[in-house]
Amino acid sequence: MKGILIAGIFVAFAIAVIDSLSCRQCYSPNESCSNIVTECAEGSVSCVESLVNSTLGGSPYLYQNRSCSANDCPKNSAQVAFTVHVFDDQSFHFASQCCQGEACNDTNHETGTQAITNTQCSACYRSNTTTTCEEKTRQCFQGERCVHIIADFVNGLGRVELKGCSDISESTCETLAPENTTVGEFIFRSVICENATTINTLTTKTPPTSTGIKASFTSSVFGSLLLLKLLF
Ligand SMILES: *[C@@H]1O[C@H](CO)[C@@H](O)[C@H](O)[C@H]1NC(C)=O
Ligand SMILES: *[C@@H]1O[C@H](CO)[C@@H](O)[C@H](O)[C@H]1NC(C)=O
Ligand SMILES: *[C@@H]1O[C@H](CO)[C@@H](O)[C@H](O)[C@H]1NC(C)=O
Ligand SMILES: *[C@@H]1O[C@H](CO)[C@@H](O)[C@H](O)[C@H]1NC(C)=O
Ligand SMILES: *[C@@H]1O[C@H](CO)[C@@H](O)[C@H](O)[C@H]1NC(C)=O
Ligand SMILES: *[C@@H]1O[C@H](CO)[C@@H](O)[C@H](O)[C@H]1NC(C)=O
Ligand SMILES: *[C@@H]1O[C@H](CO)[C@@H](O)[C@H](O)[C@H]1NC(C)=O
């Protein structure tokens, strides 16, 4: 009986040694990584992946770092992924995940056709190179909330400040709310999430020009119809 138990333990141990961890491994700030997994060095217990895909400032920026880690994954921030829409053609996608004892999969972040809503957020971004966060209004997609994020790269490479509409989840907001929460290679100095405000066209004091044009167009069409009715 005792012999069987010891043999069992030995077999389990042997399997653990043979079945060593493999992770996707790459570091490519400028190009895409492949999804191929390679065996980790001895003592690795988790796979860690960071991704930043940004078009802020009009120039594409991609940062990817996937590696094996000798540390266990943190309990509450094992996976964080969100996109902040700042301007029409400028967004910031951040994703970080830690996979305990197994290779990571892609975080599902396919954004198909998104429905625009009548909600809005204040939007701007500031990096090292710009000095002010020049705020504009951003109309949000379905399911987005307003965020104000200030984050630093762990390696001291710089800071980014963002305001805009984001698909960030309520639980991710809670995870990142405490000052200086580190996830992957980012230190989130401050993360504030709020519900997007509903645009109320009736009480807007200074309507945006496009609405103004639409309104005057509508009234002129209406006016012509009225005129036609009077003529015939
Ligand atoms: C990434 O690309 C930029 C601009 O194309 C270049 O200045 C930089 O040296 C590149 N970085 C690496 C690590 O290749
Ligand atoms: C980065 O974003 C662009 C545009 O949204 C997308 O086409 C590309 O596949 C993304 N790259 C990665 C590595 O996620
Ligand atoms: C990639 O990420 C790992 C784990 O977070 C980190 O130890 C390593 O320094 C990073 N690589 C580079 C080149 O920054
Ligand atoms: C990745 O996907 C495979 C197959 O769907 C699954 O077995 C595995 O648990 C997933 N890994 C993670 C870290 O979610
Ligand atoms: C941002 O500022 C930090 C610290 O002042 C500096 O190390 C880094 O090179 C700067 N990055 C850019 C892109 O200017
Ligand atoms: C967060 O980090 C900054 C800069 O290192 C520090 O000044 C501040 O006291 C930290 N805040 C907390 C709550 O740890
Ligand atoms: C934000 O919106 C959610 C769902 O739309 C709602 O349950 C919640 O009460 C709202 N929070 C605030 C502070 O208005």
Short mmCIF file of C-alpha atoms and ligand atoms in Angstrom, two decimals:
data_model
loop_
_atom_site.label_atom_id
_atom_site.label_comp_id
_atom_site.label_asym_id
_atom_site.label_seq_id
_atom_site.Cartn_x
_atom_site.Cartn_y
_atom_site.Cartn_z
CA MET A 1 0.00 0.00 0.00
CA LYS A 2 2.71 2.40 1.06
CA GLY A 3 4.75 1.30 -1.95
CA ILE A 4 1.92 2.13 -4.35
CA LEU A 5 1.53 5.57 -2.77
CA ILE A 6 5.22 6.36 -3.08
CA ALA A 7 5.24 5.09 -6.68
CA GLY A 8 2.19 7.28 -7.39
CA ILE A 9 3.91 10.36 -5.98
CA PHE A 10 7.01 9.57 -8.00
CA VAL A 11 5.00 9.23 -11.24
CA ALA A 12 3.19 12.51 -10.56
CA PHE A 13 6.51 14.22 -9.94
CA ALA A 14 7.99 12.77 -13.14
CA ILE A 15 4.99 14.03 -15.17
CA ALA A 16 5.38 17.49 -13.64
CA VAL A 17 9.02 17.60 -14.66
CA ILE A 18 8.42 16.33 -18.22
CA ASP A 19 5.41 18.60 -18.75
CA SER A 20 7.34 21.87 -18.39
CA LEU A 21 5.77 25.22 -19.15
CA SER A 22 5.75 26.66 -22.67
CA CYS A 23 4.79 30.26 -23.43
CA ARG A 24 4.54 32.55 -26.40
CA GLN A 25 7.76 34.52 -26.20
CA CYS A 26 8.66 37.69 -28.04
CA TYR A 27 9.59 41.29 -27.60
CA SER A 28 8.74 43.45 -30.55
CA PRO A 29 7.91 47.09 -30.15
CA ASN A 30 7.67 47.52 -33.89
CA GLU A 31 6.23 44.36 -35.37
CA SER A 32 3.68 41.68 -34.69
CA CYS A 33 4.56 38.61 -32.63
CA SER A 34 3.79 35.08 -33.77
CA ASN A 35 1.56 32.76 -31.75
CA ILE A 36 4.11 29.94 -31.54
CA VAL A 37 4.89 28.70 -28.02
CA THR A 38 8.38 27.80 -26.94
CA GLU A 39 9.61 26.07 -23.81
CA CYS A 40 10.42 28.23 -20.81
CA ALA A 41 13.53 28.16 -18.68
CA GLU A 42 13.40 25.97 -15.57
CA GLY A 43 11.53 27.51 -12.65
CA SER A 44 8.95 29.32 -14.76
CA VAL A 45 5.41 29.09 -13.42
CA SER A 46 3.44 31.55 -15.54
CA CYS A 47 3.24 33.26 -18.93
CA VAL A 48 3.02 37.06 -19.00
CA GLU A 49 1.92 39.16 -21.98
CA SER A 50 1.66 42.91 -22.53
CA LEU A 51 0.29 44.70 -25.56
CA VAL A 52 -0.12 48.37 -26.42
CA ASN A 53 -1.60 49.19 -29.81
CA SER A 54 -1.99 52.93 -30.18
CA THR A 55 -2.75 55.43 -32.92
CA LEU A 56 -2.55 58.45 -30.64
CA GLY A 57 -1.02 61.50 -32.24
CA GLY A 58 -1.74 60.00 -35.64
CA SER A 59 1.23 57.64 -35.62
CA PRO A 60 0.81 53.90 -35.05
CA TYR A 61 2.64 52.48 -32.07
CA LEU A 62 2.80 48.80 -31.21
CA TYR A 63 4.44 47.32 -28.16
CA GLN A 64 4.38 43.61 -27.41
CA ASN A 65 6.24 41.69 -24.75
CA ARG A 66 5.46 38.05 -24.09
CA SER A 67 7.58 36.07 -21.71
CA CYS A 68 7.85 33.30 -19.14
CA SER A 69 7.81 34.30 -15.51
CA ALA A 70 9.02 32.75 -12.29
CA ASN A 71 6.29 34.58 -10.36
CA ASP A 72 2.72 33.51 -9.72
CA CYS A 73 0.01 35.59 -11.37
CA PRO A 74 -1.56 38.32 -9.22
CA LYS A 75 -5.00 37.27 -7.98
CA ASN A 76 -7.22 40.15 -9.12
CA SER A 77 -5.40 41.63 -12.10
CA ALA A 78 -4.56 38.49 -14.08
CA GLN A 79 -6.24 39.92 -17.17
CA VAL A 80 -6.89 43.51 -18.16
CA ALA A 81 -7.90 44.62 -21.66
CA PHE A 82 -9.57 47.76 -22.93
CA THR A 83 -9.59 50.33 -25.71
CA VAL A 84 -9.95 54.08 -25.26
CA HIS A 85 -11.36 56.00 -28.22
CA VAL A 86 -10.02 59.52 -28.08
CA PHE A 87 -10.67 60.94 -31.55
CA ASP A 88 -12.22 59.32 -34.66
CA ASP A 89 -8.92 57.95 -35.90
CA GLN A 90 -7.03 57.87 -32.62
CA SER A 91 -7.34 55.14 -30.05
CA PHE A 92 -5.31 53.34 -27.43
CA HIS A 93 -5.61 49.61 -26.85
CA PHE A 94 -4.05 48.11 -23.76
CA ALA A 95 -3.97 44.42 -22.91
CA SER A 96 -2.10 42.52 -20.26
CA GLN A 97 -2.55 38.98 -19.09
CA CYS A 98 -0.89 36.49 -16.84
CA CYS A 99 -1.61 32.80 -17.35
CA GLN A 100 -0.79 30.51 -14.44
CA GLY A 101 0.92 27.29 -15.57
CA GLU A 102 -0.22 27.49 -19.20
CA ALA A 103 0.25 29.43 -22.40
CA CYS A 104 -2.01 32.43 -22.91
CA ASN A 105 -4.56 32.77 -25.70
CA ASP A 106 -5.41 35.97 -27.51
CA THR A 107 -7.70 38.21 -25.51
CA ASN A 108 -10.84 38.36 -27.56
CA HIS A 109 -10.92 41.92 -28.71
CA GLU A 110 -12.57 41.88 -32.09
CA THR A 111 -14.43 45.10 -32.63
CA GLY A 112 -16.92 44.64 -35.42
CA THR A 113 -19.26 47.38 -36.55
CA GLN A 114 -20.02 49.47 -33.51
CA ALA A 115 -23.22 51.39 -32.96
CA ILE A 116 -22.81 55.04 -32.10
CA THR A 117 -25.00 56.27 -29.24
CA ASN A 118 -26.27 59.62 -28.04
CA THR A 119 -23.80 59.59 -25.15
CA GLN A 120 -20.53 61.44 -24.93
CA CYS A 121 -17.31 61.91 -22.98
CA SER A 122 -14.65 64.54 -22.76
CA ALA A 123 -11.64 63.37 -24.78
CA CYS A 124 -7.97 64.25 -24.99
CA TYR A 125 -4.56 62.71 -24.69
CA ARG A 126 -1.20 63.85 -23.48
CA SER A 127 2.16 62.13 -23.74
CA ASN A 128 5.64 63.40 -23.05
CA THR A 129 5.70 65.42 -26.22
CA THR A 130 2.53 67.44 -25.78
CA THR A 131 2.01 69.75 -22.85
CA THR A 132 -1.75 70.07 -22.54
CA CYS A 133 -4.65 67.64 -22.67
CA GLU A 134 -6.74 69.60 -25.19
CA GLU A 135 -10.27 68.46 -24.51
CA LYS A 136 -12.80 67.75 -27.22
CA THR A 137 -16.13 65.97 -27.08
CA ARG A 138 -16.26 62.36 -28.16
CA GLN A 139 -19.51 60.57 -29.00
CA CYS A 140 -19.41 57.04 -27.60
CA PHE A 141 -20.16 53.62 -28.99
CA GLN A 142 -22.68 51.27 -27.40
CA GLY A 143 -21.49 50.03 -24.01
CA GLU A 144 -18.68 52.53 -23.56
CA ARG A 145 -18.06 54.62 -20.46
CA CYS A 146 -15.93 57.70 -19.83
CA VAL A 147 -12.42 57.21 -18.52
CA HIS A 148 -9.60 59.40 -17.32
CA ILE A 149 -6.36 57.39 -17.14
CA ILE A 150 -2.85 58.39 -16.18
CA ALA A 151 -0.29 55.61 -16.59
CA ASP A 152 3.49 55.27 -16.60
CA PHE A 153 5.68 52.66 -18.22
CA VAL A 154 7.40 50.61 -15.49
CA ASN A 155 10.78 51.09 -17.16
CA GLY A 156 10.47 54.87 -16.91
CA LEU A 157 9.97 55.26 -20.65
CA GLY A 158 7.24 57.79 -20.21
CA ARG A 159 3.71 58.68 -19.25
CA VAL A 160 0.40 58.77 -21.04
CA GLU A 161 -2.73 60.63 -20.00
CA LEU A 162 -5.99 59.73 -21.70
CA LYS A 163 -9.59 60.84 -21.64
CA GLY A 164 -12.25 59.34 -23.85
CA CYS A 165 -14.87 56.65 -24.38
CA SER A 166 -13.80 53.15 -23.39
CA ASP A 167 -15.15 49.60 -23.39
CA ILE A 168 -13.38 49.08 -20.04
CA SER A 169 -15.40 46.81 -17.76
CA GLU A 170 -16.68 47.84 -14.35
CA SER A 171 -14.51 45.18 -12.70
CA THR A 172 -11.39 46.43 -14.51
CA CYS A 173 -12.22 49.95 -13.30
CA GLU A 174 -12.38 48.61 -9.74
CA THR A 175 -9.12 46.68 -10.17
CA LEU A 176 -7.28 49.75 -11.45
CA ALA A 177 -8.90 52.32 -9.13
CA PRO A 178 -6.28 52.19 -6.32
CA GLU A 179 -3.38 54.59 -6.93
CA ASN A 180 -0.25 53.04 -8.52
CA THR A 181 -1.78 49.68 -9.49
CA THR A 182 0.83 47.83 -11.55
CA VAL A 183 -0.41 45.61 -14.38
CA GLY A 184 2.08 44.13 -16.78
CA GLU A 185 4.54 46.87 -17.57
CA PHE A 186 2.24 49.75 -16.69
CA ILE A 187 1.75 51.57 -13.44
CA PHE A 188 -1.75 53.01 -13.40
CA ARG A 189 -1.35 56.23 -11.41
CA SER A 190 -4.99 57.18 -11.65
CA VAL A 191 -7.99 55.52 -13.29
CA ILE A 192 -11.39 57.17 -13.06
CA CYS A 193 -14.43 55.66 -14.77
CA GLU A 194 -17.80 57.37 -15.15
CA ASN A 195 -20.99 56.70 -17.03
CA ALA A 196 -21.10 58.55 -20.33
CA THR A 197 -23.39 61.57 -20.29
CA THR A 198 -26.46 61.54 -22.48
CA ILE A 199 -26.55 64.27 -25.09
CA ASN A 200 -29.70 66.28 -24.58
CA THR A 201 -30.21 68.20 -27.81
CA LEU A 202 -33.13 70.20 -26.38
CA THR A 203 -31.21 71.82 -23.55
CA THR A 204 -27.84 72.16 -25.29
CA LYS A 205 -27.06 75.86 -25.20
CA THR A 206 -24.43 75.82 -27.94
CA PRO A 207 -25.18 72.97 -30.31
CA PRO A 208 -22.27 71.64 -32.35
CA THR A 209 -22.11 73.11 -35.86
CA SER A 210 -23.23 69.91 -37.58
CA THR A 211 -26.43 69.85 -35.53
CA GLY A 212 -26.91 73.53 -36.24
CA ILE A 213 -26.60 72.97 -39.98
CA LYS A 214 -28.97 70.02 -39.78
CA ALA A 215 -31.48 72.09 -37.81
CA SER A 216 -31.43 74.99 -40.26
CA PHE A 217 -31.60 72.55 -43.16
CA THR A 218 -34.63 70.85 -41.60
CA SER A 219 -36.35 74.16 -41.00
CA SER A 220 -35.64 75.34 -44.54
CA VAL A 221 -37.05 72.10 -45.95
CA PHE A 222 -40.05 72.49 -43.70
CA GLY A 223 -40.34 76.11 -44.79
CA SER A 224 -40.32 75.17 -48.49
CA LEU A 225 -43.00 72.53 -47.90
CA LEU A 226 -45.12 75.11 -46.17
CA LEU A 227 -44.54 77.51 -49.06
CA LEU A 228 -45.55 74.80 -51.58
CA LYS A 229 -48.70 74.14 -49.63
CA LEU A 230 -49.57 77.83 -49.69
CA LEU A 231 -48.92 78.05 -53.45
CA PHE A 232 -51.10 75.09 -54.44
C1 LIG B 1 11.01 51.13 -33.85
O1 LIG B 1 10.71 52.01 -34.94
C2 LIG B 1 11.12 53.34 -34.72
C3 LIG B 1 10.65 54.21 -35.86
O2 LIG B 1 10.38 53.45 -36.99
C4 LIG B 1 12.65 53.38 -34.56
O3 LIG B 1 13.06 54.69 -34.32
C5 LIG B 1 13.04 52.49 -33.39
O4 LIG B 1 14.44 52.43 -33.27
C6 LIG B 1 12.51 51.08 -33.57
N1 LIG B 1 12.76 50.31 -32.33
C7 LIG B 1 13.23 49.07 -32.35
C8 LIG B 1 13.45 48.42 -31.04
O5 LIG B 1 13.46 48.47 -33.39
C1 LIG B 2 -3.37 47.01 -33.84
O1 LIG B 2 -4.51 47.77 -34.24
C2 LIG B 2 -4.74 47.74 -35.64
C3 LIG B 2 -5.88 48.69 -35.94
O2 LIG B 2 -6.92 48.59 -35.04
C4 LIG B 2 -5.04 46.31 -36.06
O3 LIG B 2 -5.25 46.25 -37.45
C5 LIG B 2 -3.87 45.41 -35.68
O4 LIG B 2 -4.16 44.08 -35.98
C6 LIG B 2 -3.54 45.54 -34.20
N1 LIG B 2 -2.34 44.79 -33.93
C7 LIG B 2 -2.24 43.89 -32.94
C8 LIG B 2 -0.95 43.19 -32.82
O5 LIG B 2 -3.17 43.66 -32.17
C1 LIG B 3 8.99 41.80 -20.72
O1 LIG B 3 8.14 41.47 -19.63
C2 LIG B 3 8.80 40.77 -18.59
C3 LIG B 3 7.74 40.35 -17.59
O2 LIG B 3 6.95 41.40 -17.18
C4 LIG B 3 9.87 41.64 -18.00
O3 LIG B 3 10.54 40.95 -16.94
C5 LIG B 3 10.86 42.01 -19.08
O4 LIG B 3 11.81 42.93 -18.56
C6 LIG B 3 10.16 42.65 -20.27
N1 LIG B 3 11.09 42.80 -21.35
C7 LIG B 3 11.55 43.97 -21.75
C8 LIG B 3 12.57 43.94 -22.83
O5 LIG B 3 11.13 45.04 -21.28
C1 LIG B 4 -6.47 28.64 -24.16
O1 LIG B 4 -7.36 27.89 -24.97
C2 LIG B 4 -7.29 26.49 -24.75
C3 LIG B 4 -8.16 25.82 -25.76
O2 LIG B 4 -9.36 26.50 -25.95
C4 LIG B 4 -7.70 26.18 -23.31
O3 LIG B 4 -7.59 24.80 -23.06
C5 LIG B 4 -6.78 26.94 -22.35
O4 LIG B 4 -7.20 26.74 -21.03
C6 LIG B 4 -6.78 28.44 -22.68
N1 LIG B 4 -5.79 29.10 -21.87
C7 LIG B 4 -6.07 30.16 -21.12
C8 LIG B 4 -4.95 30.75 -20.35
O5 LIG B 4 -7.19 30.63 -21.04
C1 LIG B 5 9.48 60.82 -21.59
O1 LIG B 5 10.04 61.32 -20.40
C2 LIG B 5 10.88 60.39 -19.74
C3 LIG B 5 11.29 60.96 -18.41
O2 LIG B 5 11.37 62.34 -18.44
C4 LIG B 5 12.08 60.10 -20.66
O3 LIG B 5 12.94 59.18 -20.03
C5 LIG B 5 11.55 59.51 -21.97
O4 LIG B 5 12.61 59.31 -22.87
C6 LIG B 5 10.53 60.45 -22.62
N1 LIG B 5 9.93 59.78 -23.75
C7 LIG B 5 9.65 60.40 -24.89
C8 LIG B 5 8.99 59.58 -25.93
O5 LIG B 5 9.90 61.59 -25.09
C1 LIG B 6 2.16 56.54 -6.09
O1 LIG B 6 3.43 56.75 -6.70
C2 LIG B 6 3.88 58.09 -6.64
C3 LIG B 6 5.18 58.20 -7.42
O2 LIG B 6 6.06 57.17 -7.11
C4 LIG B 6 4.05 58.50 -5.17
O3 LIG B 6 4.45 59.86 -5.10
C5 LIG B 6 2.72 58.32 -4.45
O4 LIG B 6 2.87 58.59 -3.06
C6 LIG B 6 2.21 56.89 -4.62
N1 LIG B 6 0.89 56.78 -4.01
C7 LIG B 6 0.53 55.77 -3.23
C8 LIG B 6 -0.84 55.79 -2.68
O5 LIG B 6 1.30 54.85 -2.99
C1 LIG B 7 -24.15 53.89 -14.54
O1 LIG B 7 -24.90 53.09 -15.47
C2 LIG B 7 -25.29 51.84 -14.94
C3 LIG B 7 -25.94 51.02 -16.03
O2 LIG B 7 -26.24 51.77 -17.16
C4 LIG B 7 -26.24 52.07 -13.75
O3 LIG B 7 -26.61 50.84 -13.20
C5 LIG B 7 -25.51 52.91 -12.70
O4 LIG B 7 -26.39 53.20 -11.64
C6 LIG B 7 -25.00 54.19 -13.32
N1 LIG B 7 -24.15 54.87 -12.32
C7 LIG B 7 -24.27 56.16 -12.06
C8 LIG B 7 -23.35 56.72 -11.03
O5 LIG B 7 -25.09 56.89 -12.62
#
